[in-house]
mmCIF file of C-alpha atoms in Angstrom:
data_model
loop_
_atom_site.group_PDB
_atom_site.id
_atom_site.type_symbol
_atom_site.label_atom_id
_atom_site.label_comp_id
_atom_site.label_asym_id
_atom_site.label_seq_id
_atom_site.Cartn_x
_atom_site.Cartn_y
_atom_site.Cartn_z
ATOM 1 C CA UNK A 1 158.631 65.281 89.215
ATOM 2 C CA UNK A 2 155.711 63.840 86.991
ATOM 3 C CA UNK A 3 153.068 63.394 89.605
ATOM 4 C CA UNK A 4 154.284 66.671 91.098
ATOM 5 C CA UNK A 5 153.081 68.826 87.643
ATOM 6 C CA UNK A 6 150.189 66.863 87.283
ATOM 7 C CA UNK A 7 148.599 68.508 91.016
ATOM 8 C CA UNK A 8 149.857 71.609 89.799
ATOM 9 C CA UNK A 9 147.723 71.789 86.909
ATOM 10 C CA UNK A 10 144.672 70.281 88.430
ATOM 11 C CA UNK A 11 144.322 72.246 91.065
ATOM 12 C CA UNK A 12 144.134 75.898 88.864
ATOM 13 C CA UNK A 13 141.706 73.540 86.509
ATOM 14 C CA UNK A 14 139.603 72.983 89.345
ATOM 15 C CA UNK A 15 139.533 76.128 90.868
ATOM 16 C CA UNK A 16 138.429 78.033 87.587
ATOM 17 C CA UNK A 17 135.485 75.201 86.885
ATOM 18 C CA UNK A 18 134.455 76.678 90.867
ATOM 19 C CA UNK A 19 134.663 79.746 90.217
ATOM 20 C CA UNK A 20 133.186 79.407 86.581
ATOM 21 C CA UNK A 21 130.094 77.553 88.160
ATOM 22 C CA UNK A 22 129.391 80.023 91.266
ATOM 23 C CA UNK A 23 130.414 82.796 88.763
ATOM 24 C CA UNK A 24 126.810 81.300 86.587
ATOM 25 C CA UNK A 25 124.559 80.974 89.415
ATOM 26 C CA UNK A 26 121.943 83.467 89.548
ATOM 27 C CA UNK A 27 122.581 86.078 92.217
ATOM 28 C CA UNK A 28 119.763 86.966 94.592
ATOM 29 C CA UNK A 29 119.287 90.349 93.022
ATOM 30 C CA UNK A 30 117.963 88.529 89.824
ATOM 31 C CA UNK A 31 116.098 86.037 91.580
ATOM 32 C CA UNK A 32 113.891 89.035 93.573
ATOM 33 C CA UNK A 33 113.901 91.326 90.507
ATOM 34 C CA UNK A 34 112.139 88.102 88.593
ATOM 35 C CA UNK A 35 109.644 87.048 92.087
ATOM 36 C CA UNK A 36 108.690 90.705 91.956
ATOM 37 C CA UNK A 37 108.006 91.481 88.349
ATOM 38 C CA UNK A 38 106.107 88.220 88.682
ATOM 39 C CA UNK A 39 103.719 89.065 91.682
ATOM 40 C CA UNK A 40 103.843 92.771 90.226
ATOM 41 C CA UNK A 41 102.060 91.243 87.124
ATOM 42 C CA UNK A 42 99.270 89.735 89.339
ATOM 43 C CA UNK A 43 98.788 92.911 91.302
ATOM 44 C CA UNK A 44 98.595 94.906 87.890
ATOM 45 C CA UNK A 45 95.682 92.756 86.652
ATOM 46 C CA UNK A 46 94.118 93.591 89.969
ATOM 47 C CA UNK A 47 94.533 96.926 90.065
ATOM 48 C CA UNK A 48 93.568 97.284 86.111
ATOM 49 C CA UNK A 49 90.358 95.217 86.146
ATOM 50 C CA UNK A 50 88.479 95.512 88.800
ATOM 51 C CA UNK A 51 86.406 93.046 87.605
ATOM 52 C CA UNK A 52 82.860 94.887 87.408
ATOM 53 C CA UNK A 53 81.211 92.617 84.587
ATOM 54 C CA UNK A 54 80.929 89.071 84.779
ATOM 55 C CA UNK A 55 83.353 88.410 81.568
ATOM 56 C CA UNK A 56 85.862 90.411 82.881
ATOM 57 C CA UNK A 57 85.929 89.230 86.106
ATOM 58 C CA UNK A 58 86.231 85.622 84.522
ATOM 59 C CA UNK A 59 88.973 86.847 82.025
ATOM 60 C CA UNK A 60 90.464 88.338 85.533
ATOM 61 C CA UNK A 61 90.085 84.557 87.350
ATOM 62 C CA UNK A 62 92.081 83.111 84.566
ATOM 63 C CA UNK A 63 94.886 86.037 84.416
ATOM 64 C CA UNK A 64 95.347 84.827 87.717
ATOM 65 C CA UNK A 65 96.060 81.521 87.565
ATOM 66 C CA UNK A 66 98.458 82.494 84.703
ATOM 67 C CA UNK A 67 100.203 84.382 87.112
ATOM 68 C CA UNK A 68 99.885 82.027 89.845
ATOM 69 C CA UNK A 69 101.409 79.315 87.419
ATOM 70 C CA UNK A 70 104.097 81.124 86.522
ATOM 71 C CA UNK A 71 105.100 82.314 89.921
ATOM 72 C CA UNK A 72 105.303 78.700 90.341
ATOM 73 C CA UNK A 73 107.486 78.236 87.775
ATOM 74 C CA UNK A 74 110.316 80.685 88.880
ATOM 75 C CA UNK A 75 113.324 78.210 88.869
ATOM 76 C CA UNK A 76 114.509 80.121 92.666
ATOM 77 C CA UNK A 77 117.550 78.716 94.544
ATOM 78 C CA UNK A 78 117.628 80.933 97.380
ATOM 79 C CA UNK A 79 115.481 79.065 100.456
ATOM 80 C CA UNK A 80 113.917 82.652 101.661
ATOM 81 C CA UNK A 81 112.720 83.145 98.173
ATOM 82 C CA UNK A 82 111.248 79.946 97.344
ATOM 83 C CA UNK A 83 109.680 80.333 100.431
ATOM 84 C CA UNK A 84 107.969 83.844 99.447
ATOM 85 C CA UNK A 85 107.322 82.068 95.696
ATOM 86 C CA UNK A 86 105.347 78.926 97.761
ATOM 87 C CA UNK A 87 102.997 82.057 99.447
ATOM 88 C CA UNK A 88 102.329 84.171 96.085
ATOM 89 C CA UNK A 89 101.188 80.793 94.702
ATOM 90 C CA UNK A 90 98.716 80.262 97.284
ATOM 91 C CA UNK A 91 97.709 83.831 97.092
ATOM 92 C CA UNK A 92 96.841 84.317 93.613
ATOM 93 C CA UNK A 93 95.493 80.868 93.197
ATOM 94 C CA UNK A 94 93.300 82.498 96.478
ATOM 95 C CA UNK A 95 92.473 85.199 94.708
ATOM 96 C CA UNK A 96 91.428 83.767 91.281
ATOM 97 C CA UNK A 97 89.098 81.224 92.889
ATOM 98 C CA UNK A 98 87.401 84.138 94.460
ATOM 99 C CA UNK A 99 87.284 85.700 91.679
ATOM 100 C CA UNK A 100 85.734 83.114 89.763
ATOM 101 C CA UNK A 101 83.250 82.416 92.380
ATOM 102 C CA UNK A 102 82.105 86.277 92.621
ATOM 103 C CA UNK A 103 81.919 86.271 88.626
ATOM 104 C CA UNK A 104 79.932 82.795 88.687
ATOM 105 C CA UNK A 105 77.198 84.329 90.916
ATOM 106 C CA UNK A 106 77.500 87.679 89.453
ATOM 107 C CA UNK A 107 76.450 85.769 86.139
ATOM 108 C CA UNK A 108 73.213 84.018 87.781
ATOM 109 C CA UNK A 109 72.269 87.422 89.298
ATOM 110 C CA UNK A 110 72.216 88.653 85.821
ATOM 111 C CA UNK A 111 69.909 85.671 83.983
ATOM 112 C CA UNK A 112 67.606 85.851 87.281
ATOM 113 C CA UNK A 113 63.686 86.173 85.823
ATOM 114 C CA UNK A 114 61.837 88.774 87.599
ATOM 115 C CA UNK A 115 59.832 86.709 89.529
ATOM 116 C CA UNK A 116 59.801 85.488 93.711
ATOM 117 C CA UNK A 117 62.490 82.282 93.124
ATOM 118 C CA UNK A 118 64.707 85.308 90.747
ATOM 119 C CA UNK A 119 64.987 87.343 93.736
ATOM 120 C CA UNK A 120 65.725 84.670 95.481
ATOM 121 C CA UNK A 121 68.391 83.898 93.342
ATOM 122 C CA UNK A 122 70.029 87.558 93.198
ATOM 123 C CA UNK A 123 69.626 86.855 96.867
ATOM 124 C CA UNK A 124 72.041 84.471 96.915
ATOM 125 C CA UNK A 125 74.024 85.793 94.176
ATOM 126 C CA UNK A 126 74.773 88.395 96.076
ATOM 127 C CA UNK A 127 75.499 86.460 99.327
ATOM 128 C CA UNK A 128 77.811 84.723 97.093
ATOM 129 C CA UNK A 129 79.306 88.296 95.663
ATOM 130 C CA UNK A 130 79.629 89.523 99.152
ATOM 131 C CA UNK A 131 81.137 86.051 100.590
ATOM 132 C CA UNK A 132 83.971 86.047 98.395
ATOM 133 C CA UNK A 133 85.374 88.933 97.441
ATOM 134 C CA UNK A 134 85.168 89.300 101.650
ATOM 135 C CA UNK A 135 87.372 86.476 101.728
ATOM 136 C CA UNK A 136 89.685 87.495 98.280
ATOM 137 C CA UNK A 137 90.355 91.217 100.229
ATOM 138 C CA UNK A 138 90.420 90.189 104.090
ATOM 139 C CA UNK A 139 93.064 86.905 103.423
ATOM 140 C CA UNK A 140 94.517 87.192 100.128
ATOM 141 C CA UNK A 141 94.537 90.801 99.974
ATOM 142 C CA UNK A 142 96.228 91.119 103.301
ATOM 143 C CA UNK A 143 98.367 88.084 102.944
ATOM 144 C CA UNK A 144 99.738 89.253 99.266
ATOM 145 C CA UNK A 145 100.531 92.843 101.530
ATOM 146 C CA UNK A 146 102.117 91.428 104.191
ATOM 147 C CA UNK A 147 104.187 88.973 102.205
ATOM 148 C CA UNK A 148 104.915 91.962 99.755
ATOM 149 C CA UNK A 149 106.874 94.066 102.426
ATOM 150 C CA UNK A 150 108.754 91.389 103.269
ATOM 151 C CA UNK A 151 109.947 90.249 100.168
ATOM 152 C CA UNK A 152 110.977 94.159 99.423
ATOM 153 C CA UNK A 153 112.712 93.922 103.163
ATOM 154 C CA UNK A 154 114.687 90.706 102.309
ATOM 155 C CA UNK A 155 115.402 91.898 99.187
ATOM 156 C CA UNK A 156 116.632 95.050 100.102
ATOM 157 C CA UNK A 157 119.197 93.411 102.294
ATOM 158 C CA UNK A 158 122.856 92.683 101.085
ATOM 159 C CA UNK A 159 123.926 89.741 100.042
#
């Protein structure tokens, strides 16, 4: 009769310490709402500062990375999700060094001396301009669209 009580009582024990620890898992409501506000953060900077001067387009760079480091940081258990988080990484971290690279050049444009070899530097400067903030909208800018909708799709889906 002994051994008979004790699996009675372990087995309601063990069922409420499952229940209790799939109970405190984060659903995958919370883990979208938190990708999203992240990568919502990113696109905000973005959208906010264009990034016209070379100091702001710098401050911009580094924003991003901020972003892009704590995307990466998102403790995410669902697969599809970390799977979207491994993408906004490489976006943003995209985006920032293109960024950068635009503001870098933007800044030698700016110190060029009027002279033949200054031209020749805004020359480049611009190449440079024009090279990478081609590259930040046509891959990055696409890519963080692309993945976007489907991260609203999958997370628009029931559970």
């Amino acid at each position: 009769m002994f051994i008979l009580r004790k699996y009675t009582i372990i087995a309601p024990v063990g069922l409420s310490i499952a229940l209790l620890v799939t109970g405190c898992s984060e659903s995958k409501v919370s883990q979208c709402q938190r990708l999203i506000t992240a990568v919502n953060q990113g696109t905000s900077l973005i959208d906010t500062n264009k990034g016209k001067q070379v100091t702001t387009s710098l401050q911009l760079s580094k924003d991003l990375q901020n972003v892009t480091k704590s995307i990466g940081e998102l403790r995410l258990t669902d697969p599809k999700l970390k799977e979207f988080q491994s993408s906004f990484v490489k976006v943003f971290d995209n985006l920032s060094q293109s960024i950068s690279t635009a503001a870098k050049a933007l800044g030698a444009a700016k110190t060029a001396e009027a002279s033949s070899a200054g031209r020749e530097k805004i020359q480049k400067a611009r190449k440079d301009i024009d090279s990478s903030l081609t590259v930040a909208a046509t891959t990055a800018g696409k890519q963080s669209d692309v993945f976007g909708n489907q991260l609203n799709e999958y997370c628009s889906q029931p559970q």
